[in-house]
Amino acid sequence: SFRRLSTDKWLPAQVPGSVHTDLMQNGVITDPFKNDNEKKVQWVGESDWTYQCKFHCPDSLLNKPQLELVFEGLDTYAEVALNDSLILQADNMFRSWTVDVKKWILKENVLVVRFRAPEAMATAAAKKLPYTLPEGLRSFTRKAQYHYGWDWGPKILSCVIWKPVKLTAREPCAILSFRVVQDHRIDKPTGAIAYVKIKSEKQRKTNVTVKSAGFPTQIIQEVNLRPGIQTIQIPFLFPDAKLWQP
């Protein structure tokens, strides 16, 4: 459900979604892309909005050593609270946010996301500068720039949970990301380095295995992990690799 921060009336909401589409579905506003409705809905982008949901966490998750809430997309200035505890302050539409919520999560939970009006936040940032930026307030916000209006589109400053929100459980040792950087120097066999980002809850010794589906390559490297996040580098070769571009 959601509400305008200045009111006490809660309305049903759809997530992922948008405050404008939620208002349309509840009959509060009409389609801002029709006629001159753009002018009639500017108050939406000038208001603060709160989204709220309740969810159950089963014992199978609750007993895991690490629980994270993953917000894949928040647009844009958002304060997130779980069971009345502030867990996140977001300010970028284009990235995801991951929060370890193990110490706050219960069997029955209330999650609240409060969105601040983007132009009000940008205006506060602009006042701190002794000069004016050429693109105005949009320059201060990591938000889709067309939301501020363009020659081809209306100004619709939305607040939105625009991608899914997930509760995930991690094991005491987990791979966070993986990428490969190739080395194509002519005087050496084709090689690569695997960069493996790992989060470990404690000091431990373990093996990291890198396999390739396209080549008969398997590297097993013993690593010493420290508590926290670290990136392990594992070099390996593709001796029979054929380069697609000379």
PDB file of C-alpha atoms in Angstrom:
ATOM      1  CA  SER A   1       0.000   0.000   0.000  1.00  0.00           C
ATOM      2  CA  PHE A   2       1.053   3.635  -0.359  1.00  0.00           C
ATOM      3  CA  ARG A   3       0.073   7.127   0.710  1.00  0.00           C
ATOM      4  CA  ARG A   4       1.032  10.736   0.262  1.00  0.00           C
ATOM      5  CA  LEU A   5       3.125  11.639   3.278  1.00  0.00           C
ATOM      6  CA  SER A   6       0.868  14.582   4.121  1.00  0.00           C
ATOM      7  CA  THR A   7      -2.219  12.337   4.393  1.00  0.00           C
ATOM      8  CA  ASP A   8      -3.280   9.301   6.419  1.00  0.00           C
ATOM      9  CA  LYS A   9      -5.173   7.538   3.618  1.00  0.00           C
ATOM     10  CA  TRP A  10      -3.523   4.332   2.426  1.00  0.00           C
ATOM     11  CA  LEU A  11      -4.252   3.040  -1.083  1.00  0.00           C
ATOM     12  CA  PRO A  12      -3.392  -0.290  -2.756  1.00  0.00           C
ATOM     13  CA  ALA A  13      -0.179  -0.300  -4.775  1.00  0.00           C
ATOM     14  CA  GLN A  14       1.625  -2.484  -7.269  1.00  0.00           C
ATOM     15  CA  VAL A  15       5.360  -3.161  -6.893  1.00  0.00           C
ATOM     16  CA  PRO A  16       7.349  -2.899  -9.102  1.00  0.00           C
ATOM     17  CA  GLY A  17       5.439   0.077 -10.371  1.00  0.00           C
ATOM     18  CA  SER A  18       5.168   3.847 -10.168  1.00  0.00           C
ATOM     19  CA  VAL A  19       3.365   6.353  -7.992  1.00  0.00           C
ATOM     20  CA  HIS A  20       1.665   7.775 -11.091  1.00  0.00           C
ATOM     21  CA  THR A  21       0.323   4.408 -12.251  1.00  0.00           C
ATOM     22  CA  ASP A  22      -0.772   3.601  -8.700  1.00  0.00           C
ATOM     23  CA  LEU A  23      -2.641   6.905  -8.522  1.00  0.00           C
ATOM     24  CA  MET A  24      -4.241   6.224 -11.892  1.00  0.00           C
ATOM     25  CA  GLN A  25      -5.377   2.751 -10.811  1.00  0.00           C
ATOM     26  CA  ASN A  26      -6.969   4.268  -7.716  1.00  0.00           C
ATOM     27  CA  GLY A  27      -8.760   6.974  -9.717  1.00  0.00           C
ATOM     28  CA  VAL A  28      -6.823   9.861  -8.158  1.00  0.00           C
ATOM     29  CA  ILE A  29      -5.303  11.176 -11.404  1.00  0.00           C
ATOM     30  CA  THR A  30      -5.922  10.675 -15.111  1.00  0.00           C
ATOM     31  CA  ASP A  31      -3.367   9.677 -17.731  1.00  0.00           C
ATOM     32  CA  PRO A  32      -0.653  12.393 -17.677  1.00  0.00           C
ATOM     33  CA  PHE A  33       0.201  11.668 -21.326  1.00  0.00           C
ATOM     34  CA  LYS A  34      -3.223  12.771 -22.542  1.00  0.00           C
ATOM     35  CA  ASN A  35      -4.337  16.330 -23.375  1.00  0.00           C
ATOM     36  CA  ASP A  36      -2.905  18.853 -20.897  1.00  0.00           C
ATOM     37  CA  ASN A  37      -2.991  16.443 -17.943  1.00  0.00           C
ATOM     38  CA  GLU A  38       0.766  16.888 -17.500  1.00  0.00           C
ATOM     39  CA  LYS A  39       0.092  20.234 -15.806  1.00  0.00           C
ATOM     40  CA  LYS A  40      -2.525  18.720 -13.509  1.00  0.00           C
ATOM     41  CA  VAL A  41      -0.204  16.060 -12.046  1.00  0.00           C
ATOM     42  CA  GLN A  42       2.860  18.161 -11.192  1.00  0.00           C
ATOM     43  CA  TRP A  43       1.862  17.993  -7.522  1.00  0.00           C
ATOM     44  CA  VAL A  44       2.725  14.277  -7.588  1.00  0.00           C
ATOM     45  CA  GLY A  45       6.410  14.928  -8.212  1.00  0.00           C
ATOM     46  CA  GLU A  46       6.398  17.730  -5.633  1.00  0.00           C
ATOM     47  CA  SER A  47       5.144  15.412  -2.857  1.00  0.00           C
ATOM     48  CA  ASP A  48       6.768  12.856  -0.576  1.00  0.00           C
ATOM     49  CA  TRP A  49       5.357   9.324  -0.756  1.00  0.00           C
ATOM     50  CA  THR A  50       5.461   6.284   1.510  1.00  0.00           C
ATOM     51  CA  TYR A  51       5.155   2.657   0.444  1.00  0.00           C
ATOM     52  CA  GLN A  52       4.605  -0.083   3.003  1.00  0.00           C
ATOM     53  CA  CYS A  53       4.239  -3.859   3.063  1.00  0.00           C
ATOM     54  CA  LYS A  54       4.107  -6.638   5.626  1.00  0.00           C
ATOM     55  CA  PHE A  55       5.796  -9.978   5.063  1.00  0.00           C
ATOM     56  CA  HIS A  56       6.388 -13.260   6.854  1.00  0.00           C
ATOM     57  CA  CYS A  57       9.872 -14.752   7.181  1.00  0.00           C
ATOM     58  CA  PRO A  58       9.746 -18.552   7.597  1.00  0.00           C
ATOM     59  CA  ASP A  59      12.035 -20.369  10.011  1.00  0.00           C
ATOM     60  CA  SER A  60      13.902 -21.919   7.076  1.00  0.00           C
ATOM     61  CA  LEU A  61      15.176 -18.416   6.230  1.00  0.00           C
ATOM     62  CA  LEU A  62      15.189 -16.898   9.689  1.00  0.00           C
ATOM     63  CA  ASN A  63      17.729 -19.463  10.914  1.00  0.00           C
ATOM     64  CA  LYS A  64      20.215 -18.710   8.148  1.00  0.00           C
ATOM     65  CA  PRO A  65      23.435 -16.990   9.272  1.00  0.00           C
ATOM     66  CA  GLN A  66      22.996 -14.082   6.852  1.00  0.00           C
ATOM     67  CA  LEU A  67      19.834 -12.491   5.449  1.00  0.00           C
ATOM     68  CA  GLU A  68      19.846  -9.661   2.932  1.00  0.00           C
ATOM     69  CA  LEU A  69      17.198  -7.408   1.464  1.00  0.00           C
ATOM     70  CA  VAL A  70      18.045  -6.636  -2.153  1.00  0.00           C
ATOM     71  CA  PHE A  71      16.479  -3.542  -3.730  1.00  0.00           C
ATOM     72  CA  GLU A  72      17.108  -3.848  -7.447  1.00  0.00           C
ATOM     73  CA  GLY A  73      15.832  -0.355  -8.259  1.00  0.00           C
ATOM     74  CA  LEU A  74      14.684   2.611  -6.156  1.00  0.00           C
ATOM     75  CA  ASP A  75      13.841   5.899  -7.874  1.00  0.00           C
ATOM     76  CA  THR A  76      15.386   7.894  -6.328  1.00  0.00           C
ATOM     77  CA  TYR A  77      15.690   9.506  -2.878  1.00  0.00           C
ATOM     78  CA  ALA A  78      14.460   6.781  -0.565  1.00  0.00           C
ATOM     79  CA  GLU A  79      14.665   6.062   3.138  1.00  0.00           C
ATOM     80  CA  VAL A  80      14.017   2.415   3.948  1.00  0.00           C
ATOM     81  CA  ALA A  81      12.983   1.149   7.379  1.00  0.00           C
ATOM     82  CA  LEU A  82      12.502  -2.434   8.532  1.00  0.00           C
ATOM     83  CA  ASN A  83      10.496  -2.871  11.726  1.00  0.00           C
ATOM     84  CA  ASP A  84      10.991   0.822  12.592  1.00  0.00           C
ATOM     85  CA  SER A  85      14.786   0.677  12.094  1.00  0.00           C
ATOM     86  CA  LEU A  86      16.380   2.770   9.323  1.00  0.00           C
ATOM     87  CA  ILE A  87      18.377   0.345   7.175  1.00  0.00           C
ATOM     88  CA  LEU A  88      19.072   2.291   3.969  1.00  0.00           C
ATOM     89  CA  GLN A  89      19.200   5.779   2.481  1.00  0.00           C
ATOM     90  CA  ALA A  90      19.243   5.535  -1.306  1.00  0.00           C
ATOM     91  CA  ASP A  91      19.974   8.309  -3.803  1.00  0.00           C
ATOM     92  CA  ASN A  92      20.594   6.611  -7.143  1.00  0.00           C
ATOM     93  CA  MET A  93      18.018   5.163  -9.534  1.00  0.00           C
ATOM     94  CA  PHE A  94      20.571   3.292 -11.623  1.00  0.00           C
ATOM     95  CA  ARG A  95      22.022   0.875  -9.076  1.00  0.00           C
ATOM     96  CA  SER A  96      20.880  -1.870  -6.761  1.00  0.00           C
ATOM     97  CA  TRP A  97      21.162  -1.812  -2.967  1.00  0.00           C
ATOM     98  CA  THR A  98      21.878  -4.774  -0.694  1.00  0.00           C
ATOM     99  CA  VAL A  99      21.399  -4.578   3.084  1.00  0.00           C
ATOM    100  CA  ASP A 100      22.276  -7.227   5.671  1.00  0.00           C
ATOM    101  CA  VAL A 101      19.094  -7.315   7.779  1.00  0.00           C
ATOM    102  CA  LYS A 102      19.842 -10.275  10.047  1.00  0.00           C
ATOM    103  CA  LYS A 103      19.769  -8.188  13.241  1.00  0.00           C
ATOM    104  CA  TRP A 104      16.449  -6.502  12.389  1.00  0.00           C
ATOM    105  CA  ILE A 105      14.360  -9.197  10.776  1.00  0.00           C
ATOM    106  CA  LEU A 106      11.579 -11.021  12.638  1.00  0.00           C
ATOM    107  CA  LYS A 107       9.015 -13.646  11.773  1.00  0.00           C
ATOM    108  CA  GLU A 108       6.474 -10.920  11.018  1.00  0.00           C
ATOM    109  CA  ASN A 109       7.884  -7.768   9.458  1.00  0.00           C
ATOM    110  CA  VAL A 110       6.917  -4.294   8.276  1.00  0.00           C
ATOM    111  CA  LEU A 111       8.954  -2.764   5.454  1.00  0.00           C
ATOM    112  CA  VAL A 112       8.536   0.971   4.739  1.00  0.00           C
ATOM    113  CA  VAL A 113      10.058   2.953   1.852  1.00  0.00           C
ATOM    114  CA  ARG A 114       9.689   6.732   2.010  1.00  0.00           C
ATOM    115  CA  PHE A 115      10.428   8.676  -1.165  1.00  0.00           C
ATOM    116  CA  ARG A 116      11.456  12.342  -1.048  1.00  0.00           C
ATOM    117  CA  ALA A 117      10.360  14.757  -3.772  1.00  0.00           C
ATOM    118  CA  PRO A 118      13.314  14.812  -6.212  1.00  0.00           C
ATOM    119  CA  GLU A 119      13.232  18.512  -7.082  1.00  0.00           C
ATOM    120  CA  ALA A 120      13.206  19.484  -3.416  1.00  0.00           C
ATOM    121  CA  MET A 121      16.301  17.354  -2.829  1.00  0.00           C
ATOM    122  CA  ALA A 122      17.990  18.754  -5.941  1.00  0.00           C
ATOM    123  CA  THR A 123      17.143  22.328  -4.919  1.00  0.00           C
ATOM    124  CA  ALA A 124      18.815  21.795  -1.546  1.00  0.00           C
ATOM    125  CA  ALA A 125      21.935  20.508  -3.315  1.00  0.00           C
ATOM    126  CA  ALA A 126      21.929  23.411  -5.786  1.00  0.00           C
ATOM    127  CA  LYS A 127      21.879  25.980  -2.971  1.00  0.00           C
ATOM    128  CA  LYS A 128      25.215  24.658  -1.733  1.00  0.00           C
ATOM    129  CA  LEU A 129      26.950  25.732  -4.941  1.00  0.00           C
ATOM    130  CA  PRO A 130      28.081  29.327  -5.639  1.00  0.00           C
ATOM    131  CA  TYR A 131      27.224  28.903  -9.345  1.00  0.00           C
ATOM    132  CA  THR A 132      24.406  27.512 -11.494  1.00  0.00           C
ATOM    133  CA  LEU A 133      24.807  24.347 -13.553  1.00  0.00           C
ATOM    134  CA  PRO A 134      23.655  24.656 -17.190  1.00  0.00           C
ATOM    135  CA  GLU A 135      21.130  21.806 -17.054  1.00  0.00           C
ATOM    136  CA  GLY A 136      19.508  23.026 -13.853  1.00  0.00           C
ATOM    137  CA  LEU A 137      18.153  20.746 -11.136  1.00  0.00           C
ATOM    138  CA  ARG A 138      18.335  17.557 -13.176  1.00  0.00           C
ATOM    139  CA  SER A 139      22.126  17.726 -12.958  1.00  0.00           C
ATOM    140  CA  PHE A 140      22.040  16.926  -9.234  1.00  0.00           C
ATOM    141  CA  THR A 141      20.025  13.727  -9.357  1.00  0.00           C
ATOM    142  CA  ARG A 142      21.015  10.221 -10.411  1.00  0.00           C
ATOM    143  CA  LYS A 143      17.655   9.733 -12.050  1.00  0.00           C
ATOM    144  CA  ALA A 144      16.381   9.239 -15.606  1.00  0.00           C
ATOM    145  CA  GLN A 145      16.857  12.714 -17.073  1.00  0.00           C
ATOM    146  CA  TYR A 146      13.740  12.607 -19.254  1.00  0.00           C
ATOM    147  CA  HIS A 147      11.623  12.571 -16.071  1.00  0.00           C
ATOM    148  CA  TYR A 148      12.349  16.305 -15.878  1.00  0.00           C
ATOM    149  CA  GLY A 149      10.773  16.838 -19.290  1.00  0.00           C
ATOM    150  CA  TRP A 150      12.267  17.139 -22.777  1.00  0.00           C
ATOM    151  CA  ASP A 151      11.281  18.554 -26.108  1.00  0.00           C
ATOM    152  CA  TRP A 152       9.757  15.173 -26.964  1.00  0.00           C
ATOM    153  CA  GLY A 153       8.157  14.257 -23.635  1.00  0.00           C
ATOM    154  CA  PRO A 154       6.294  15.605 -20.588  1.00  0.00           C
ATOM    155  CA  LYS A 155       7.703  16.364 -17.173  1.00  0.00           C
ATOM    156  CA  ILE A 156       6.663  13.449 -14.948  1.00  0.00           C
ATOM    157  CA  LEU A 157       8.799  13.259 -11.828  1.00  0.00           C
ATOM    158  CA  SER A 158       7.935   9.868 -10.478  1.00  0.00           C
ATOM    159  CA  CYS A 159       8.817   8.104  -7.258  1.00  0.00           C
ATOM    160  CA  VAL A 160       8.999   4.404  -7.828  1.00  0.00           C
ATOM    161  CA  ILE A 161      10.129   0.995  -6.633  1.00  0.00           C
ATOM    162  CA  TRP A 162      10.835   0.211 -10.256  1.00  0.00           C
ATOM    163  CA  LYS A 163      12.486  -3.178  -9.857  1.00  0.00           C
ATOM    164  CA  PRO A 164      11.847  -6.155  -7.561  1.00  0.00           C
ATOM    165  CA  VAL A 165      12.699  -6.307  -3.855  1.00  0.00           C
ATOM    166  CA  LYS A 166      13.994  -9.679  -2.657  1.00  0.00           C
ATOM    167  CA  LEU A 167      14.884 -11.318   0.650  1.00  0.00           C
ATOM    168  CA  THR A 168      17.846 -13.636   0.147  1.00  0.00           C
ATOM    169  CA  ALA A 169      19.807 -15.953   2.421  1.00  0.00           C
ATOM    170  CA  ARG A 170      23.549 -16.405   2.060  1.00  0.00           C
ATOM    171  CA  GLU A 171      25.742 -19.166   3.374  1.00  0.00           C
ATOM    172  CA  PRO A 172      28.698 -18.300   5.664  1.00  0.00           C
ATOM    173  CA  CYS A 173      30.853 -18.170   2.512  1.00  0.00           C
ATOM    174  CA  ALA A 174      29.322 -16.870  -0.722  1.00  0.00           C
ATOM    175  CA  ILE A 175      30.401 -15.716  -4.195  1.00  0.00           C
ATOM    176  CA  LEU A 176      29.141 -12.182  -4.829  1.00  0.00           C
ATOM    177  CA  SER A 177      30.387 -11.706  -8.381  1.00  0.00           C
ATOM    178  CA  PHE A 178      32.609 -13.217 -11.055  1.00  0.00           C
ATOM    179  CA  ARG A 179      34.322 -11.747 -14.114  1.00  0.00           C
ATOM    180  CA  VAL A 180      37.089 -12.766 -16.523  1.00  0.00           C
ATOM    181  CA  VAL A 181      39.718 -10.499 -18.095  1.00  0.00           C
ATOM    182  CA  GLN A 182      41.485 -11.958 -21.150  1.00  0.00           C
ATOM    183  CA  ASP A 183      45.113 -11.559 -22.214  1.00  0.00           C
ATOM    184  CA  HIS A 184      45.753 -11.781 -25.981  1.00  0.00           C
ATOM    185  CA  ARG A 185      49.452 -10.968 -26.190  1.00  0.00           C
ATOM    186  CA  ILE A 186      50.927 -12.588 -29.318  1.00  0.00           C
ATOM    187  CA  ASP A 187      54.069 -13.949 -27.662  1.00  0.00           C
ATOM    188  CA  LYS A 188      52.131 -15.962 -25.060  1.00  0.00           C
ATOM    189  CA  PRO A 189      49.351 -18.563 -25.039  1.00  0.00           C
ATOM    190  CA  THR A 190      45.916 -17.053 -24.660  1.00  0.00           C
ATOM    191  CA  GLY A 191      45.337 -16.516 -20.970  1.00  0.00           C
ATOM    192  CA  ALA A 192      42.845 -14.976 -18.628  1.00  0.00           C
ATOM    193  CA  ILE A 193      42.374 -13.970 -15.028  1.00  0.00           C
ATOM    194  CA  ALA A 194      39.199 -14.838 -13.150  1.00  0.00           C
ATOM    195  CA  TYR A 195      38.257 -12.240 -10.539  1.00  0.00           C
ATOM    196  CA  VAL A 196      36.042 -13.829  -7.902  1.00  0.00           C
ATOM    197  CA  LYS A 197      34.489 -11.560  -5.255  1.00  0.00           C
ATOM    198  CA  ILE A 198      33.776 -13.565  -2.110  1.00  0.00           C
ATOM    199  CA  LYS A 199      32.189 -12.712   1.212  1.00  0.00           C
ATOM    200  CA  SER A 200      33.184 -14.816   4.196  1.00  0.00           C
ATOM    201  CA  GLU A 201      31.804 -14.659   7.718  1.00  0.00           C
ATOM    202  CA  LYS A 202      35.064 -15.836   9.289  1.00  0.00           C
ATOM    203  CA  GLN A 203      38.703 -16.698   8.634  1.00  0.00           C
ATOM    204  CA  ARG A 204      38.844 -19.887   6.608  1.00  0.00           C
ATOM    205  CA  LYS A 205      40.848 -21.884   4.079  1.00  0.00           C
ATOM    206  CA  THR A 206      38.927 -23.164   1.067  1.00  0.00           C
ATOM    207  CA  ASN A 207      39.261 -24.176  -2.578  1.00  0.00           C
ATOM    208  CA  VAL A 208      37.965 -22.080  -5.473  1.00  0.00           C
ATOM    209  CA  THR A 209      37.346 -23.967  -8.723  1.00  0.00           C
ATOM    210  CA  VAL A 210      37.176 -22.288 -12.137  1.00  0.00           C
ATOM    211  CA  LYS A 211      35.816 -24.306 -15.073  1.00  0.00           C
ATOM    212  CA  SER A 212      35.272 -23.411 -18.713  1.00  0.00           C
ATOM    213  CA  ALA A 213      32.395 -24.877 -20.703  1.00  0.00           C
ATOM    214  CA  GLY A 214      34.132 -24.152 -24.005  1.00  0.00           C
ATOM    215  CA  PHE A 215      37.585 -25.505 -23.194  1.00  0.00           C
ATOM    216  CA  PRO A 216      38.914 -28.434 -21.151  1.00  0.00           C
ATOM    217  CA  THR A 217      40.069 -26.058 -18.450  1.00  0.00           C
ATOM    218  CA  GLN A 218      39.686 -26.536 -14.721  1.00  0.00           C
ATOM    219  CA  ILE A 219      41.699 -24.654 -12.134  1.00  0.00           C
ATOM    220  CA  ILE A 220      41.500 -25.400  -8.420  1.00  0.00           C
ATOM    221  CA  GLN A 221      43.167 -22.805  -6.224  1.00  0.00           C
ATOM    222  CA  GLU A 222      43.440 -22.899  -2.463  1.00  0.00           C
ATOM    223  CA  VAL A 223      42.745 -19.530  -0.867  1.00  0.00           C
ATOM    224  CA  ASN A 224      42.858 -18.112   2.631  1.00  0.00           C
ATOM    225  CA  LEU A 225      39.788 -15.993   3.261  1.00  0.00           C
ATOM    226  CA  ARG A 226      39.512 -13.301   5.896  1.00  0.00           C
ATOM    227  CA  PRO A 227      36.238 -12.079   7.402  1.00  0.00           C
ATOM    228  CA  GLY A 228      34.452  -9.675   5.030  1.00  0.00           C
ATOM    229  CA  ILE A 229      34.560  -9.102   1.271  1.00  0.00           C
ATOM    230  CA  GLN A 230      37.621  -9.817  -0.839  1.00  0.00           C
ATOM    231  CA  THR A 231      38.467 -10.410  -4.511  1.00  0.00           C
ATOM    232  CA  ILE A 232      40.480 -13.503  -5.457  1.00  0.00           C
ATOM    233  CA  GLN A 233      42.501 -13.566  -8.709  1.00  0.00           C
ATOM    234  CA  ILE A 234      42.885 -16.923 -10.466  1.00  0.00           C
ATOM    235  CA  PRO A 235      45.024 -16.975 -13.657  1.00  0.00           C
ATOM    236  CA  PHE A 236      44.545 -19.724 -16.247  1.00  0.00           C
ATOM    237  CA  LEU A 237      45.413 -20.517 -19.887  1.00  0.00           C
ATOM    238  CA  PHE A 238      43.535 -21.501 -23.053  1.00  0.00           C
ATOM    239  CA  PRO A 239      46.465 -23.008 -25.041  1.00  0.00           C
ATOM    240  CA  ASP A 240      44.338 -23.989 -28.073  1.00  0.00           C
ATOM    241  CA  ALA A 241      42.100 -20.917 -28.174  1.00  0.00           C
ATOM    242  CA  LYS A 242      41.357 -19.459 -31.611  1.00  0.00           C
ATOM    243  CA  LEU A 243      41.062 -15.684 -31.627  1.00  0.00           C
ATOM    244  CA  TRP A 244      37.989 -14.440 -33.490  1.00  0.00           C
ATOM    245  CA  GLN A 245      39.781 -11.228 -34.502  1.00  0.00           C
ATOM    246  CA  PRO A 246      43.457 -11.138 -35.549  1.00  0.00           C
TER     247      PRO A 246
END
